[in-house]
């Protein structure tokens, strides 16, 4: 988002009487909020715009409260993205060039520490490249995940190990 977009969002929220929203200018890899301070994160095809998705998922986990949830919509692929698309600026702005393979995308969420990672919706679509005139399959997915709740500290066991 730009400063202008944040300003417009603030004006619209005020004009419509929304008091439970807040808009901050920041980067998805370094969110301008405190650790464990957010209940819910929603994202619509923004993560694919980042070249460091691992950092994005770790950052989302950092700011979520224990038990907090992440719901996102993004583009993934079944096979590696063709080089022609990876080098295309239009494909980047369309969330195509930055797409990961579906299993890799979900695995990175789990590796970051998210639990209960599940796809709640999935739709196929195809992108044709100019160079080879082939149609490449992509998937639009909606994913829900949760930050695990904090575990209670277990009392130390008494005894001697031999």
PDB file of C-alpha atoms in Angstrom:
ATOM      1  CA  UNK A   1       0.000   0.000   0.000  1.00  0.00           C
ATOM      2  CA  UNK A   2       1.064   3.565  -0.529  1.00  0.00           C
ATOM      3  CA  UNK A   3       0.655   6.552   1.808  1.00  0.00           C
ATOM      4  CA  UNK A   4      -2.184   7.729  -0.411  1.00  0.00           C
ATOM      5  CA  UNK A   5      -3.971   4.382  -0.160  1.00  0.00           C
ATOM      6  CA  UNK A   6      -3.662   4.361   3.631  1.00  0.00           C
ATOM      7  CA  UNK A   7      -4.996   7.935   3.756  1.00  0.00           C
ATOM      8  CA  UNK A   8      -7.962   7.029   1.597  1.00  0.00           C
ATOM      9  CA  UNK A   9      -8.705   3.921   3.666  1.00  0.00           C
ATOM     10  CA  UNK A  10      -8.666   6.018   6.863  1.00  0.00           C
ATOM     11  CA  UNK A  11     -11.032   8.584   5.335  1.00  0.00           C
ATOM     12  CA  UNK A  12     -13.439   5.883   4.144  1.00  0.00           C
ATOM     13  CA  UNK A  13     -13.413   4.151   7.526  1.00  0.00           C
ATOM     14  CA  UNK A  14     -14.150   7.434   9.299  1.00  0.00           C
ATOM     15  CA  UNK A  15     -16.885   8.404   6.804  1.00  0.00           C
ATOM     16  CA  UNK A  16     -18.568   5.023   7.328  1.00  0.00           C
ATOM     17  CA  UNK A  17     -18.236   5.006  11.110  1.00  0.00           C
ATOM     18  CA  UNK A  18     -15.819   2.059  11.335  1.00  0.00           C
ATOM     19  CA  UNK A  19     -14.041   2.320  14.674  1.00  0.00           C
ATOM     20  CA  UNK A  20     -12.603  -1.174  14.981  1.00  0.00           C
ATOM     21  CA  UNK A  21     -10.124  -0.932  12.082  1.00  0.00           C
ATOM     22  CA  UNK A  22      -6.664   0.528  11.837  1.00  0.00           C
ATOM     23  CA  UNK A  23      -4.491   1.161   8.793  1.00  0.00           C
ATOM     24  CA  UNK A  24      -0.710   1.300   8.932  1.00  0.00           C
ATOM     25  CA  UNK A  25       1.864   1.699   6.203  1.00  0.00           C
ATOM     26  CA  UNK A  26       4.334  -1.161   6.228  1.00  0.00           C
ATOM     27  CA  UNK A  27       5.883  -4.047   4.368  1.00  0.00           C
ATOM     28  CA  UNK A  28       4.553  -7.585   4.425  1.00  0.00           C
ATOM     29  CA  UNK A  29       7.993  -8.890   5.440  1.00  0.00           C
ATOM     30  CA  UNK A  30       8.185  -6.452   8.389  1.00  0.00           C
ATOM     31  CA  UNK A  31       4.745  -5.649   9.755  1.00  0.00           C
ATOM     32  CA  UNK A  32       4.508  -2.470  11.859  1.00  0.00           C
ATOM     33  CA  UNK A  33       2.821  -4.172  14.825  1.00  0.00           C
ATOM     34  CA  UNK A  34       3.927  -5.711  18.097  1.00  0.00           C
ATOM     35  CA  UNK A  35       4.527  -9.411  18.706  1.00  0.00           C
ATOM     36  CA  UNK A  36       1.368 -11.368  19.501  1.00  0.00           C
ATOM     37  CA  UNK A  37      -0.949  -8.387  19.058  1.00  0.00           C
ATOM     38  CA  UNK A  38      -3.189  -9.425  16.136  1.00  0.00           C
ATOM     39  CA  UNK A  39      -6.271 -11.675  16.224  1.00  0.00           C
ATOM     40  CA  UNK A  40      -6.715 -12.207  12.473  1.00  0.00           C
ATOM     41  CA  UNK A  41      -4.763 -11.615   9.278  1.00  0.00           C
ATOM     42  CA  UNK A  42      -6.446 -11.650   5.882  1.00  0.00           C
ATOM     43  CA  UNK A  43      -4.544 -11.445   2.626  1.00  0.00           C
ATOM     44  CA  UNK A  44      -5.718 -11.391  -0.967  1.00  0.00           C
ATOM     45  CA  UNK A  45      -2.945 -12.355  -3.405  1.00  0.00           C
ATOM     46  CA  UNK A  46      -0.254 -10.308  -1.704  1.00  0.00           C
ATOM     47  CA  UNK A  47       2.144 -13.008  -0.514  1.00  0.00           C
ATOM     48  CA  UNK A  48       3.008 -13.943  -4.113  1.00  0.00           C
ATOM     49  CA  UNK A  49       4.315 -10.421  -4.616  1.00  0.00           C
ATOM     50  CA  UNK A  50       7.064 -11.100  -2.082  1.00  0.00           C
ATOM     51  CA  UNK A  51      10.300 -12.786  -3.074  1.00  0.00           C
ATOM     52  CA  UNK A  52      10.776 -14.008   0.544  1.00  0.00           C
ATOM     53  CA  UNK A  53       7.617 -15.938   1.375  1.00  0.00           C
ATOM     54  CA  UNK A  54       9.290 -17.729   4.309  1.00  0.00           C
ATOM     55  CA  UNK A  55       9.873 -14.364   5.959  1.00  0.00           C
ATOM     56  CA  UNK A  56       6.257 -13.343   5.257  1.00  0.00           C
ATOM     57  CA  UNK A  57       4.883 -16.457   6.977  1.00  0.00           C
ATOM     58  CA  UNK A  58       7.265 -16.092   9.954  1.00  0.00           C
ATOM     59  CA  UNK A  59       6.269 -12.440  10.286  1.00  0.00           C
ATOM     60  CA  UNK A  60       2.553 -13.289  10.194  1.00  0.00           C
ATOM     61  CA  UNK A  61       3.095 -15.872  12.924  1.00  0.00           C
ATOM     62  CA  UNK A  62       5.078 -13.348  14.996  1.00  0.00           C
ATOM     63  CA  UNK A  63       2.290 -10.766  15.090  1.00  0.00           C
ATOM     64  CA  UNK A  64      -0.595 -13.182  15.661  1.00  0.00           C
ATOM     65  CA  UNK A  65      -1.823 -13.872  19.170  1.00  0.00           C
ATOM     66  CA  UNK A  66      -1.746 -17.525  20.264  1.00  0.00           C
ATOM     67  CA  UNK A  67      -4.820 -19.091  18.650  1.00  0.00           C
ATOM     68  CA  UNK A  68      -4.921 -16.262  16.071  1.00  0.00           C
ATOM     69  CA  UNK A  69      -5.863 -17.100  12.530  1.00  0.00           C
ATOM     70  CA  UNK A  70      -4.644 -16.397   9.035  1.00  0.00           C
ATOM     71  CA  UNK A  71      -6.935 -16.557   6.011  1.00  0.00           C
ATOM     72  CA  UNK A  72      -5.420 -15.920   2.630  1.00  0.00           C
ATOM     73  CA  UNK A  73      -6.188 -16.205  -1.015  1.00  0.00           C
ATOM     74  CA  UNK A  74      -3.289 -16.715  -3.382  1.00  0.00           C
ATOM     75  CA  UNK A  75      -2.112 -18.341  -6.594  1.00  0.00           C
ATOM     76  CA  UNK A  76      -0.142 -21.583  -6.597  1.00  0.00           C
ATOM     77  CA  UNK A  77       0.957 -23.973  -9.303  1.00  0.00           C
ATOM     78  CA  UNK A  78       1.155 -27.716  -9.765  1.00  0.00           C
ATOM     79  CA  UNK A  79       4.515 -27.528 -11.552  1.00  0.00           C
ATOM     80  CA  UNK A  80       7.386 -25.018 -11.498  1.00  0.00           C
ATOM     81  CA  UNK A  81       6.468 -21.675 -13.078  1.00  0.00           C
ATOM     82  CA  UNK A  82       7.969 -21.403 -16.606  1.00  0.00           C
ATOM     83  CA  UNK A  83      10.988 -19.089 -16.868  1.00  0.00           C
ATOM     84  CA  UNK A  84       9.153 -16.915 -19.393  1.00  0.00           C
ATOM     85  CA  UNK A  85       6.523 -16.096 -16.767  1.00  0.00           C
ATOM     86  CA  UNK A  86       9.039 -15.645 -13.933  1.00  0.00           C
ATOM     87  CA  UNK A  87      10.739 -12.897 -15.926  1.00  0.00           C
ATOM     88  CA  UNK A  88       7.502 -11.123 -16.940  1.00  0.00           C
ATOM     89  CA  UNK A  89       6.609  -7.991 -14.934  1.00  0.00           C
ATOM     90  CA  UNK A  90       2.943  -8.319 -15.887  1.00  0.00           C
ATOM     91  CA  UNK A  91       2.976 -11.877 -14.552  1.00  0.00           C
ATOM     92  CA  UNK A  92       4.481 -10.579 -11.288  1.00  0.00           C
ATOM     93  CA  UNK A  93       1.785  -7.947 -10.879  1.00  0.00           C
ATOM     94  CA  UNK A  94      -0.836 -10.623 -11.646  1.00  0.00           C
ATOM     95  CA  UNK A  95       0.523 -12.841  -8.830  1.00  0.00           C
ATOM     96  CA  UNK A  96       1.532 -15.497 -11.365  1.00  0.00           C
ATOM     97  CA  UNK A  97       5.335 -15.190 -11.539  1.00  0.00           C
ATOM     98  CA  UNK A  98       5.746 -15.468  -7.776  1.00  0.00           C
ATOM     99  CA  UNK A  99       3.607 -18.594  -7.471  1.00  0.00           C
ATOM    100  CA  UNK A 100       5.049 -21.558  -5.632  1.00  0.00           C
ATOM    101  CA  UNK A 101       4.003 -25.133  -6.136  1.00  0.00           C
ATOM    102  CA  UNK A 102       1.003 -25.870  -3.919  1.00  0.00           C
ATOM    103  CA  UNK A 103       2.763 -28.410  -1.678  1.00  0.00           C
ATOM    104  CA  UNK A 104       5.746 -26.065  -1.245  1.00  0.00           C
ATOM    105  CA  UNK A 105       3.472 -23.112  -0.365  1.00  0.00           C
ATOM    106  CA  UNK A 106       1.569 -25.101   2.279  1.00  0.00           C
ATOM    107  CA  UNK A 107       4.790 -26.660   3.572  1.00  0.00           C
ATOM    108  CA  UNK A 108       6.331 -23.231   4.111  1.00  0.00           C
ATOM    109  CA  UNK A 109       3.317 -22.221   6.195  1.00  0.00           C
ATOM    110  CA  UNK A 110       3.731 -25.333   8.337  1.00  0.00           C
ATOM    111  CA  UNK A 111       7.504 -24.815   8.562  1.00  0.00           C
ATOM    112  CA  UNK A 112       6.905 -21.261   9.806  1.00  0.00           C
ATOM    113  CA  UNK A 113       4.905 -22.726  12.700  1.00  0.00           C
ATOM    114  CA  UNK A 114       1.283 -22.540  11.565  1.00  0.00           C
ATOM    115  CA  UNK A 115      -1.050 -25.327  12.606  1.00  0.00           C
ATOM    116  CA  UNK A 116      -4.293 -26.561  11.068  1.00  0.00           C
ATOM    117  CA  UNK A 117      -3.252 -25.425   7.580  1.00  0.00           C
ATOM    118  CA  UNK A 118      -6.129 -26.273   5.265  1.00  0.00           C
ATOM    119  CA  UNK A 119      -7.340 -25.324   1.808  1.00  0.00           C
ATOM    120  CA  UNK A 120     -10.972 -24.234   1.994  1.00  0.00           C
ATOM    121  CA  UNK A 121     -11.444 -23.391  -1.690  1.00  0.00           C
ATOM    122  CA  UNK A 122      -9.576 -24.139  -4.910  1.00  0.00           C
ATOM    123  CA  UNK A 123     -10.178 -23.124  -8.520  1.00  0.00           C
ATOM    124  CA  UNK A 124      -8.144 -23.987 -11.628  1.00  0.00           C
ATOM    125  CA  UNK A 125      -7.201 -21.487 -14.297  1.00  0.00           C
ATOM    126  CA  UNK A 126      -4.725 -21.442 -17.168  1.00  0.00           C
ATOM    127  CA  UNK A 127      -2.143 -18.962 -18.410  1.00  0.00           C
ATOM    128  CA  UNK A 128      -0.849 -19.165 -21.966  1.00  0.00           C
ATOM    129  CA  UNK A 129       2.736 -18.155 -22.638  1.00  0.00           C
ATOM    130  CA  UNK A 130       3.642 -16.343 -25.842  1.00  0.00           C
ATOM    131  CA  UNK A 131       6.923 -18.175 -26.333  1.00  0.00           C
ATOM    132  CA  UNK A 132       5.652 -21.759 -26.393  1.00  0.00           C
ATOM    133  CA  UNK A 133       1.899 -21.130 -26.818  1.00  0.00           C
ATOM    134  CA  UNK A 134       1.273 -23.639 -24.029  1.00  0.00           C
ATOM    135  CA  UNK A 135      -1.391 -23.310 -21.395  1.00  0.00           C
ATOM    136  CA  UNK A 136       0.044 -23.618 -17.899  1.00  0.00           C
ATOM    137  CA  UNK A 137      -2.244 -24.632 -15.053  1.00  0.00           C
ATOM    138  CA  UNK A 138      -2.443 -22.528 -11.907  1.00  0.00           C
ATOM    139  CA  UNK A 139      -4.711 -22.720  -8.890  1.00  0.00           C
ATOM    140  CA  UNK A 140      -6.429 -19.972  -6.969  1.00  0.00           C
ATOM    141  CA  UNK A 141      -6.618 -21.198  -3.384  1.00  0.00           C
ATOM    142  CA  UNK A 142      -8.055 -19.973  -0.122  1.00  0.00           C
ATOM    143  CA  UNK A 143      -6.140 -21.222   2.910  1.00  0.00           C
ATOM    144  CA  UNK A 144      -6.904 -21.028   6.610  1.00  0.00           C
ATOM    145  CA  UNK A 145      -4.321 -21.596   9.309  1.00  0.00           C
ATOM    146  CA  UNK A 146      -3.930 -20.948  13.022  1.00  0.00           C
ATOM    147  CA  UNK A 147      -1.119 -19.958  15.312  1.00  0.00           C
ATOM    148  CA  UNK A 148      -0.958 -22.691  17.928  1.00  0.00           C
ATOM    149  CA  UNK A 149      -2.135 -21.697  21.384  1.00  0.00           C
ATOM    150  CA  UNK A 150       0.582 -21.298  23.974  1.00  0.00           C
ATOM    151  CA  UNK A 151       1.234 -24.463  25.909  1.00  0.00           C
ATOM    152  CA  UNK A 152       1.121 -24.402  29.667  1.00  0.00           C
ATOM    153  CA  UNK A 153       4.460 -24.925  31.311  1.00  0.00           C
ATOM    154  CA  UNK A 154       4.800 -28.438  32.676  1.00  0.00           C
ATOM    155  CA  UNK A 155       6.090 -28.745  36.234  1.00  0.00           C
ATOM    156  CA  UNK A 156       9.583 -30.168  36.476  1.00  0.00           C
ATOM    157  CA  UNK A 157       9.638 -33.854  37.291  1.00  0.00           C
ATOM    158  CA  UNK A 158      11.186 -34.911  40.513  1.00  0.00           C
ATOM    159  CA  UNK A 159      13.535 -37.839  40.567  1.00  0.00           C
ATOM    160  CA  UNK A 160      16.914 -39.053  39.578  1.00  0.00           C
ATOM    161  CA  UNK A 161      17.889 -40.441  36.200  1.00  0.00           C
ATOM    162  CA  UNK A 162      20.468 -43.194  36.176  1.00  0.00           C
TER     163      UNK A 162
END
